[in-house]
Tab-separated table of C-alpha atoms and ligand atoms in Angstrom:
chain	number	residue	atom	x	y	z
F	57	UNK	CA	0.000	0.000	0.000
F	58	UNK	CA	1.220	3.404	-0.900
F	59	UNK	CA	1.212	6.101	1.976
F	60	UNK	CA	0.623	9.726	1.270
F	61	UNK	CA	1.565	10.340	5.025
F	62	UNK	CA	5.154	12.308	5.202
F	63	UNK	CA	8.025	10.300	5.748
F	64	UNK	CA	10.433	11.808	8.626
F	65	UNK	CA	13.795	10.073	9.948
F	66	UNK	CA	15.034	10.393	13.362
F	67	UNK	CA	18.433	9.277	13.939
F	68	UNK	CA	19.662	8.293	17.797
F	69	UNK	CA	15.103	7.463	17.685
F	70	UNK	CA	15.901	5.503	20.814
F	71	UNK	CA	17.325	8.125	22.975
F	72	UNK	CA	15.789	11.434	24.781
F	73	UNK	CA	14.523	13.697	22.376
F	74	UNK	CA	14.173	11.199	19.233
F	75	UNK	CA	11.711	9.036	21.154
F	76	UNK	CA	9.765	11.772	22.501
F	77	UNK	CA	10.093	13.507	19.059
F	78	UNK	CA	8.898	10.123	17.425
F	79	UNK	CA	6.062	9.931	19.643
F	80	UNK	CA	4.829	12.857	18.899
F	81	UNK	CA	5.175	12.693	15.084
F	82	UNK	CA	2.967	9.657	15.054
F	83	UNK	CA	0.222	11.185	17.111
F	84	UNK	CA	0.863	14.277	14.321
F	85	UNK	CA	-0.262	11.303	11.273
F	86	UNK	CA	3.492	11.551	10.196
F	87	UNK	CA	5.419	8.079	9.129
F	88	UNK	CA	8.501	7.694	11.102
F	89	UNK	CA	11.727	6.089	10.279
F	90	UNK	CA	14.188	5.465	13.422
F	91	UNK	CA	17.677	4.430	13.589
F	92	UNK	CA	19.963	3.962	16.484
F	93	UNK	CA	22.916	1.672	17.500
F	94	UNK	CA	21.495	1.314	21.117
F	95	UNK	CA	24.869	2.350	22.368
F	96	UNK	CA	23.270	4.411	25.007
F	97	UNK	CA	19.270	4.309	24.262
F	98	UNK	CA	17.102	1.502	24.798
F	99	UNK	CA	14.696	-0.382	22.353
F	100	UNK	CA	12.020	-0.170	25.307
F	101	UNK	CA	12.290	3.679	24.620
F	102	UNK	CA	11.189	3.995	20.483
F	103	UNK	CA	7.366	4.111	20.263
F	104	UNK	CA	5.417	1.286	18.577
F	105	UNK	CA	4.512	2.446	15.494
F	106	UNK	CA	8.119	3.677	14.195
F	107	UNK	CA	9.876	1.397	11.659
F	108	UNK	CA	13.098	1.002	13.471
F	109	UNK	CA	16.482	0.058	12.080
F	110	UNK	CA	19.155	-1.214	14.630
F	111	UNK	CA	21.752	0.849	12.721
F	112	UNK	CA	25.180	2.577	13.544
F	113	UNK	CA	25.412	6.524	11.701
F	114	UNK	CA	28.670	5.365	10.718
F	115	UNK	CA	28.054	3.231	8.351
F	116	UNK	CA	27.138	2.997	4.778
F	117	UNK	CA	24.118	0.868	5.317
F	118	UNK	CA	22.224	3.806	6.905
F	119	UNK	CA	22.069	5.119	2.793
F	120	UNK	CA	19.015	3.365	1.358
F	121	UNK	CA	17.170	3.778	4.384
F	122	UNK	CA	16.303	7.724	3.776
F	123	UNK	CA	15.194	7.131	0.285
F	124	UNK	CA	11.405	8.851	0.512
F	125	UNK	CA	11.969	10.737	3.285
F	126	UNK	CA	10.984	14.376	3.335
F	127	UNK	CA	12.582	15.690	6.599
F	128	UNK	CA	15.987	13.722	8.918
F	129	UNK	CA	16.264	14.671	12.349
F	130	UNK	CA	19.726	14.002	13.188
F	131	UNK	CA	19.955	13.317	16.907
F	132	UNK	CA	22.308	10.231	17.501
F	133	UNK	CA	25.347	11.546	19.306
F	134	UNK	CA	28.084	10.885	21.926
F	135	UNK	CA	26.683	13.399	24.355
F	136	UNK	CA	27.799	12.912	27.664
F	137	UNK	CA	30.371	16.370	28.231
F	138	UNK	CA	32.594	13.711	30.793
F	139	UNK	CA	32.574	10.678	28.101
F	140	UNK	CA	33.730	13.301	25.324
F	141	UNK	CA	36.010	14.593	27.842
F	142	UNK	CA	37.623	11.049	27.838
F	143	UNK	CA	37.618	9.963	24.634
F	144	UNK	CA	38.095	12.335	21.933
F	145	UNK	CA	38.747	10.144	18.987
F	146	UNK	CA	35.248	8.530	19.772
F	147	UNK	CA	33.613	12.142	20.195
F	148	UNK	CA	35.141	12.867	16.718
F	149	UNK	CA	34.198	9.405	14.950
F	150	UNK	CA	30.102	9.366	16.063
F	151	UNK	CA	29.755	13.430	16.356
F	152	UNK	CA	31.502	14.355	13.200
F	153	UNK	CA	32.285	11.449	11.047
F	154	UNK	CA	28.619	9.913	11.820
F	155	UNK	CA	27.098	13.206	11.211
F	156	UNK	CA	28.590	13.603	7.792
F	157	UNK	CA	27.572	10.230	6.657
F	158	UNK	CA	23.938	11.174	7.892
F	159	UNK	CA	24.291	14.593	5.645
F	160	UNK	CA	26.054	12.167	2.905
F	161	UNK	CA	22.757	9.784	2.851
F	162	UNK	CA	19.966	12.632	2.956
F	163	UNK	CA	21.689	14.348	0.237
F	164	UNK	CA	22.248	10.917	-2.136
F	165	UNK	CA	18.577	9.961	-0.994
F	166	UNK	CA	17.471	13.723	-1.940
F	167	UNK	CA	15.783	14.226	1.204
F	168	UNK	CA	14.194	17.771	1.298
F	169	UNK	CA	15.363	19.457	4.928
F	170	UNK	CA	17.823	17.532	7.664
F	171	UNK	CA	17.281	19.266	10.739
F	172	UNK	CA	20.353	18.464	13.309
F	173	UNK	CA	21.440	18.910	16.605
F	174	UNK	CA	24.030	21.231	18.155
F	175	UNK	CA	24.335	22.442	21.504
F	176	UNK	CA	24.792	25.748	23.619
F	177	UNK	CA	27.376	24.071	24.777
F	178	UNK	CA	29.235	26.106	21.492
F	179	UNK	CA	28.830	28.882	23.680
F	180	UNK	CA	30.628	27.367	26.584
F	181	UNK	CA	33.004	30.178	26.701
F	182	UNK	CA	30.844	33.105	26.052
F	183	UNK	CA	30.007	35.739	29.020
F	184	UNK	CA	27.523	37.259	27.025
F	185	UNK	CA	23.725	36.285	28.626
F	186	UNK	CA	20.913	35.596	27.364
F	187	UNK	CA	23.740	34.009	24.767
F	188	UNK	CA	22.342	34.934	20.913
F	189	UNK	CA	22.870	32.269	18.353
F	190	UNK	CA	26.165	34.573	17.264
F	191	UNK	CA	28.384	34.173	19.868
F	192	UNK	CA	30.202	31.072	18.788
F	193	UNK	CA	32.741	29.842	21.363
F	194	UNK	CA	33.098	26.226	22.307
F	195	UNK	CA	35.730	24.600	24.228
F	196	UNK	CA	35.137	20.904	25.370
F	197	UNK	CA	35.972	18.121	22.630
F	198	UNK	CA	31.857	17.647	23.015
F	199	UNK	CA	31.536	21.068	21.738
F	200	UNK	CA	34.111	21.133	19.265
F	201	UNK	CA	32.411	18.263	17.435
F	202	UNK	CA	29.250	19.665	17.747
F	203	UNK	CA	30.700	23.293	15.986
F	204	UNK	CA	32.350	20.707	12.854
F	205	UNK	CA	28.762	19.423	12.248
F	206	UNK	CA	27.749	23.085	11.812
F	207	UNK	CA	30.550	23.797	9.336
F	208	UNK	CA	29.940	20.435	7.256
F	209	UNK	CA	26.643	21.466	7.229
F	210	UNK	CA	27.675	24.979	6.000
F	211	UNK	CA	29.176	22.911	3.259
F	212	UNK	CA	26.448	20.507	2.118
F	213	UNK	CA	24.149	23.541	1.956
F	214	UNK	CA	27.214	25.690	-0.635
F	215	UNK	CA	28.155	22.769	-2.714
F	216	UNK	CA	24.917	19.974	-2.636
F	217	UNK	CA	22.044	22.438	-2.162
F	218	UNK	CA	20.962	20.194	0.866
F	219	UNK	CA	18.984	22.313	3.296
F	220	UNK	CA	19.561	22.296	6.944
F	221	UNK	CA	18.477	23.981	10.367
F	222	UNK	CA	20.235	23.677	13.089
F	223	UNK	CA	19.300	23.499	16.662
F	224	UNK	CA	21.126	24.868	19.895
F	225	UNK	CA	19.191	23.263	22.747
F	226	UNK	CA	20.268	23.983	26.029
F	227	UNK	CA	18.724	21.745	29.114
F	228	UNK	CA	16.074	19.661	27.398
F	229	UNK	CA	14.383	17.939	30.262
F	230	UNK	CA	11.350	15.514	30.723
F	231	UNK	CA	10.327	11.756	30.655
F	232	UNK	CA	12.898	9.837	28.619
F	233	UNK	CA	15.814	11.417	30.056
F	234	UNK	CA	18.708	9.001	29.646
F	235	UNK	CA	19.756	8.681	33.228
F	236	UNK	CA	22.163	5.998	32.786
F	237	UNK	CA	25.157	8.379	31.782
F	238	UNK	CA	28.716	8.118	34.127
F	239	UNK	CA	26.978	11.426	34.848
F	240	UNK	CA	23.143	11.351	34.718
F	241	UNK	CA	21.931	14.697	33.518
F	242	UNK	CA	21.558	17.017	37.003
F	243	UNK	CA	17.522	16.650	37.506
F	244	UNK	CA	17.547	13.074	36.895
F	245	UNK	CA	20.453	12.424	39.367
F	246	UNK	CA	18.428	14.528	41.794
F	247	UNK	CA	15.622	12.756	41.610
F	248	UNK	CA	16.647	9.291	41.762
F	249	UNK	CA	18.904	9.812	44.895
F	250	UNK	CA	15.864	11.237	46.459
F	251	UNK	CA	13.433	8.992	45.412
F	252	UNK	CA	15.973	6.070	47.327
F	253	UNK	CA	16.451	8.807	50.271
F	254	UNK	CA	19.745	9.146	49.444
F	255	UNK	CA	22.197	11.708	49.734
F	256	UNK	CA	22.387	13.785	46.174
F	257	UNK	CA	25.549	14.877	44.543
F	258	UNK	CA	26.437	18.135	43.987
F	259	UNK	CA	29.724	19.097	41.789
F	260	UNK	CA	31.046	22.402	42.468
F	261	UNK	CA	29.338	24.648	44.542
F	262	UNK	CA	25.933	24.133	43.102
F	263	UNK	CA	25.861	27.818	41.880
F	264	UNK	CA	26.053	26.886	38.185
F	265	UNK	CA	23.010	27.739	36.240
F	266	UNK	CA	21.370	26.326	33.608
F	267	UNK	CA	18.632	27.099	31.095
F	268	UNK	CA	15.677	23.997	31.314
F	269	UNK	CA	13.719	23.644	28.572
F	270	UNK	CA	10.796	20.908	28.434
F	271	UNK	CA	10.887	18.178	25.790
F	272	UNK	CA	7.453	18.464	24.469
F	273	UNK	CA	7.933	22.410	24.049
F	274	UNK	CA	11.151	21.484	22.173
F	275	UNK	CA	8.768	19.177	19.837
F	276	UNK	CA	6.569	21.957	19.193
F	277	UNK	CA	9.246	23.525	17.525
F	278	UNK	CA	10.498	20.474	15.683
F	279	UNK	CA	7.076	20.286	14.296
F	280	UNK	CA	7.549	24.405	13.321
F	281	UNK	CA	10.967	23.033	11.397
F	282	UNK	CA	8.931	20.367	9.417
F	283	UNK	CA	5.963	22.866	8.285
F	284	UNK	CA	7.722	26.449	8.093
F	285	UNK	CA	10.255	27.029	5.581
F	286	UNK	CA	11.238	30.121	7.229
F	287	UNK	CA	13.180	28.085	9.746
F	288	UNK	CA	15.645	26.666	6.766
F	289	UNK	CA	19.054	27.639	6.459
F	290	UNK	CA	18.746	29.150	10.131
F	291	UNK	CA	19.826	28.161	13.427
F	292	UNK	CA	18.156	28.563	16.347
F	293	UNK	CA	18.429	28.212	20.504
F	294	UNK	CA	16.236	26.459	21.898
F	295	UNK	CA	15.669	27.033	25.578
F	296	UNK	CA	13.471	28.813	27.922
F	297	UNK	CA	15.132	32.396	28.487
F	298	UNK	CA	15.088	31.546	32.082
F	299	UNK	CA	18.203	29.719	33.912
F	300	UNK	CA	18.094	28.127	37.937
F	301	UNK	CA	21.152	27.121	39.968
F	302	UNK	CA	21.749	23.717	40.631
F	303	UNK	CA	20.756	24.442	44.517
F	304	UNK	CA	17.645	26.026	43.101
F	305	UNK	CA	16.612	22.804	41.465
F	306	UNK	CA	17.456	20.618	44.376
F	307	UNK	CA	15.273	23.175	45.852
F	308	UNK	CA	12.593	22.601	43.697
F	309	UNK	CA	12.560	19.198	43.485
F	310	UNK	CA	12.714	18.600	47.331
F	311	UNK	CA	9.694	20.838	47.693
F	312	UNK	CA	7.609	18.546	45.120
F	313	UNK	CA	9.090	15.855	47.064
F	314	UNK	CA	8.447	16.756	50.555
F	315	UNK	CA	12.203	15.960	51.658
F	316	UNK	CA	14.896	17.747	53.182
F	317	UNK	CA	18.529	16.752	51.672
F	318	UNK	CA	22.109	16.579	53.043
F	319	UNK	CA	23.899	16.874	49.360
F	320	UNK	CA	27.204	15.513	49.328
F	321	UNK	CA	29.710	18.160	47.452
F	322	UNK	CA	32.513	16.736	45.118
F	323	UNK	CA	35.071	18.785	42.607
F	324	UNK	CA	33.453	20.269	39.861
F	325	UNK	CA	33.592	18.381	36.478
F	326	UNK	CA	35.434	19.519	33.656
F	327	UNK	CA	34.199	21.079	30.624
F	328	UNK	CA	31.438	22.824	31.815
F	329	UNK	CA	30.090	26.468	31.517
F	330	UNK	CA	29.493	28.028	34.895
F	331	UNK	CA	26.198	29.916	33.188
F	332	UNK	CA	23.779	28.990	30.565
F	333	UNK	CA	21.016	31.239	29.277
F	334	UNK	CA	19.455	31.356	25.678
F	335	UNK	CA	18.320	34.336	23.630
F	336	UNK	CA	15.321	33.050	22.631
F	337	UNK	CA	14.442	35.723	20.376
F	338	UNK	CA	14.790	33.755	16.739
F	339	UNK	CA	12.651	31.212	17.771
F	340	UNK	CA	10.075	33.074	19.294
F	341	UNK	CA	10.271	35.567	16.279
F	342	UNK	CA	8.515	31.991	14.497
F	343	UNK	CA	5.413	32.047	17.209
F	344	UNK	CA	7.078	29.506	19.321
F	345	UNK	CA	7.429	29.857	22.966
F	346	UNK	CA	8.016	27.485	26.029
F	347	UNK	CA	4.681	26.824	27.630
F	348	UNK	CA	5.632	24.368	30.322
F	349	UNK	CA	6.831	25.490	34.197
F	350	UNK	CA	9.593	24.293	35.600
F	351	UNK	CA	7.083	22.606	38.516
F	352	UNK	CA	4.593	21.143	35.474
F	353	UNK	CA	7.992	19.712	34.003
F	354	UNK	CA	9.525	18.499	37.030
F	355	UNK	CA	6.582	16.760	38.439
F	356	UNK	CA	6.830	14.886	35.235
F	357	UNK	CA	10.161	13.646	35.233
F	358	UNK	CA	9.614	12.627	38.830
F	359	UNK	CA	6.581	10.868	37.843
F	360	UNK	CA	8.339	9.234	34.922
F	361	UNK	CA	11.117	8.260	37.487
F	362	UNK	CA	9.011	6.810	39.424
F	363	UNK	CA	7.349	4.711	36.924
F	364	UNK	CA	10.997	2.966	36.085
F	365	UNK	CA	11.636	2.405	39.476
F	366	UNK	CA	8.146	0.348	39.547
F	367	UNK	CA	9.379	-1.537	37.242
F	368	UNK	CA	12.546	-2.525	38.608
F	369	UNK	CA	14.464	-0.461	35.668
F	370	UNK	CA	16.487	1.409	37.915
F	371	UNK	CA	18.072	-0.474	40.755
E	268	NAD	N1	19.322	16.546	25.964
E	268	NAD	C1	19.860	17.764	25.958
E	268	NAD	O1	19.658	18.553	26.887
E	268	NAD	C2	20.728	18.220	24.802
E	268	NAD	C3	21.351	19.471	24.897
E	268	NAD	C4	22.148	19.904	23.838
E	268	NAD	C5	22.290	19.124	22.699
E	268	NAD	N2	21.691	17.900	22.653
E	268	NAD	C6	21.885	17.077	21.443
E	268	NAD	O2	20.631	16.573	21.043
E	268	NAD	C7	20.774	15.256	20.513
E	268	NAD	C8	19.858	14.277	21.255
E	268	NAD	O3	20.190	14.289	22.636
E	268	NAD	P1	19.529	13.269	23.665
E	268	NAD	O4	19.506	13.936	24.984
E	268	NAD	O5	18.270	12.712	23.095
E	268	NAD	O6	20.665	12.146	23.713
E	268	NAD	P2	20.548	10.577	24.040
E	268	NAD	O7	21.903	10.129	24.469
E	268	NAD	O8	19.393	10.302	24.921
E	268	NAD	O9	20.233	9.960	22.599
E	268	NAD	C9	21.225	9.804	21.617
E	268	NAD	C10	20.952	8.492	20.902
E	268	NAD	O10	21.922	8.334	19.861
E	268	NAD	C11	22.261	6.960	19.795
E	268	NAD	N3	23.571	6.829	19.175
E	268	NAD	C12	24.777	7.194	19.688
E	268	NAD	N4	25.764	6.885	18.842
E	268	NAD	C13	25.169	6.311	17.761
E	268	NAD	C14	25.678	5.767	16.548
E	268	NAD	N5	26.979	5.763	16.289
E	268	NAD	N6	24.788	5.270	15.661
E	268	NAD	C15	23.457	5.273	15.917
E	268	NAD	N7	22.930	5.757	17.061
E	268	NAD	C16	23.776	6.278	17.970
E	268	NAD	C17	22.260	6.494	21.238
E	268	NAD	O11	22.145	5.089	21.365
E	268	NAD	C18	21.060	7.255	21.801
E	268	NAD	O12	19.884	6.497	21.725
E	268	NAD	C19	22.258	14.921	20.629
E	268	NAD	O13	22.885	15.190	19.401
E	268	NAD	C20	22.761	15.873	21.691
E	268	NAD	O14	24.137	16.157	21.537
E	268	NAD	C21	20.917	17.426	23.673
C-alpha cells in the first residue's frame, strides 16, 4: 500500500529527544523512520509504530534507508560532556564522522530538509547572557564536534544544495531522560537519589546555572521546522530564556518531594560552563514559545522516574 503520510527520519530514535520527538510525530499522522545503534538508548524507549532500524550513523548501510523521506532529524550523538572529555577520537568518529555520513545519505537519498542537533554548549566560553545564536565559542571536545557538524553542514548547503536547520538546545528535560550516563543529567540524578532517600551529589558549589527547557515544548518547535520554511538555512536556541542554579533545582525538586537533603559536594567536572542562558528571540520571532513550568515539568520527570523504578528499571 502506498502512503501519502510524510516520511520523517530520526536518527539516535531511541534516545531522549528522538523518542519523545517520534512519539509525537505519530500522534501528528506523520510516518517515522528510526535508527539507532542502542549504544546508550534503549529499544524499550522507540514508540510502537516507528519502523526502526538497529543501525550505527557510521556506516554505509544507513544510505538506502532515507530514500522517501521528506525531513531527517539528526539526533544520535556521543553526548555525555565527561565521556567526550575522555575519549576524543570517539567524540570525533560518532559526532563528526557519523554526522557527515547522515548529511552524505539525505543528500544521495534527496531528502528535502535535515534538521540536526548542536548544543549551547558552542557557547561554553561566552560571558555574554541571554547568549544569541552569534556568539560562537566552544571549548570541550563535546563542543568542538558539535561546531564541525555546523561547518559540514555549511558545506552541504554551498556545494549539494541540501537544506539544513540547526538546533542549539540547552537543558532539554522531561520523561525519557537518559539517566544511565557516568553522569546522569543534574535533575535526573536529583531525583533518583531522592526517590531512594539518598544523599544527592552536587559538583562544584551548586551555583552553576542552567537554562531547562521541556521536551514536548522542544517538539513543538520540531514540528515548526517540518511545516515552516522560514526556519531553513537558520539556526536557532532552543531554551526557555530563564536559567536556575543547581541548589535552586534541588530546591525545587525537594519541595515537590516533601524531603529535606544533606547533598554531598565533590570537585566540579570539567568542561562545563558556569552559566547557561538562551536568547530566545529567533525562535520566538517563528510564534514559538516554552509553555511548560519548571514545577509542570519536574513533576513529570519525577513521575516518569518513578514509573521505572516500579518496574525494577532502575536499581
Ligand atoms: N538533551 C539535551 O539537553 C541536549 C542538549 C544539547 C544538545 N543535545 C543534542 O541533542 C541530541 C539528542 O540528545 P539526547 O539527549 O536525546 O541524547 P541521548 O543520548 O538520549 O540519545 C542519543 C541516541 O543516539 C544513539 N547513538 C549514539 N551513537 C550512535 C551511533 N553511532 N549510531 C546510531 N545511534 C547512535 C544512542 O544510542 C542514543 O539512543 C544529541 O545530538 C545531543 O548532543 C541534547
Amino acid at each position: 500500500m502506498i502512503s501519502n503520510k510524510k516520511k520523517i527520519a530520526i536518527t539516535g530514535v531511541a534516545g531522549f529527544i528522538g523518542s519523545n520527538l517520534a512519539s509525537r510525530l505519530l500522534a501528528e499522522g506523520y510516518e517515522v523512520l528510526g535508527i539507532d545503534n542502542l549504544a546508550y538508548g534503549l529499544r524499550e524507549n522507540v514508540p510502537d509504530g516507528v519502523r526502526f532500524d538497529l543501525k550505527d550513523i557510521r556506516n554505509k548501510e544507513i544510505y538506502p534507508l532515507f530514500q522517501g523521506v521528506d525531513t531527517v532529524f539528526h539526533f544520535a550523538a556521543k553526548n555525555c560532556i565527561a565521556d567526550c572529555q575522555a575519549d576524543p577520537v570517539e567524540t570525533a568518529e560518532i559526532n563528526v564522522s557519523g554526522t557527515v555520513n547522515v548529511f552524505e545519505a539525505s543528500r544521495r537519498a534527496g531528502v528535502r530538509k535535515v534538521v540536526y542537533a548542536e548544543s549551547s554548549a558552542l557557547y561554553e566560553g561566552s560571558s555574554v547572557y541571554p547568549t544569541p545564536e552569534s556568539e560562537l565559542k566552544p571549548e570541550s571536545f563535546y563542543a568542538v564536534s558539535k561546531l564541525a557538524s555546523m561547518y559540514f553542514a555549511k558545506a552541504y548547503e554551498t556545494f549539494c544544495k541540501l537544506k539544513f536547520t540547526a538546533l542549539r538546545y540547552f537543558c532539554v528535560y522531561g520523561p525519557v531522560q537518559d539517566y544511565r550516563r557516568t553522569i546522569p543529567p543534574v535533575m535526573s540524578a536529583f531525583i533518583i537519589k531522592l526517590l531512594k532517600g539518598e544523599r544527592p551529589t552536587i559538583y562544584g558549589t551548586g551555583e552553576k546555572k542552567r537554562d531547562f527547557v521541556y521536551v514536548d515544548d522542544v517538539n513543538d518547535f520540531h514540528l515548526i521546522c517540518i511545516r515552516d520554511d522560514r526556519t531553513t538555512g537558520k539556526t536557532f536556541n532552543i531554551g526557555s530564556g530563564i536559567n536556575y542554579s543547581v541548589l535552586e533545582i534541588l530546591d525545587k525538586i525537594s519541595r515537590i518531594l516533601g524531603v529535606n537533603p544533606d547533598p554531598i559536594h565533590k570537585d566540579d567536572l570539567p568542561g562545563e560552563a558556569q552559566v547557561t542562558l538562551a536568547d530566545i528571540t529567533q525562535a520566538k520571532s517563528l510564534g514559538w514559545e516554552p509553555k511548560t513550568t519548571l514545577e509542570t515539568g519536574l513533576e513529570r520527570a519525577i513521575d516518569y522516574i518513578r514509573q521505572e523504578m516500579a518496574v525494577g528499571r532502575i536499581p
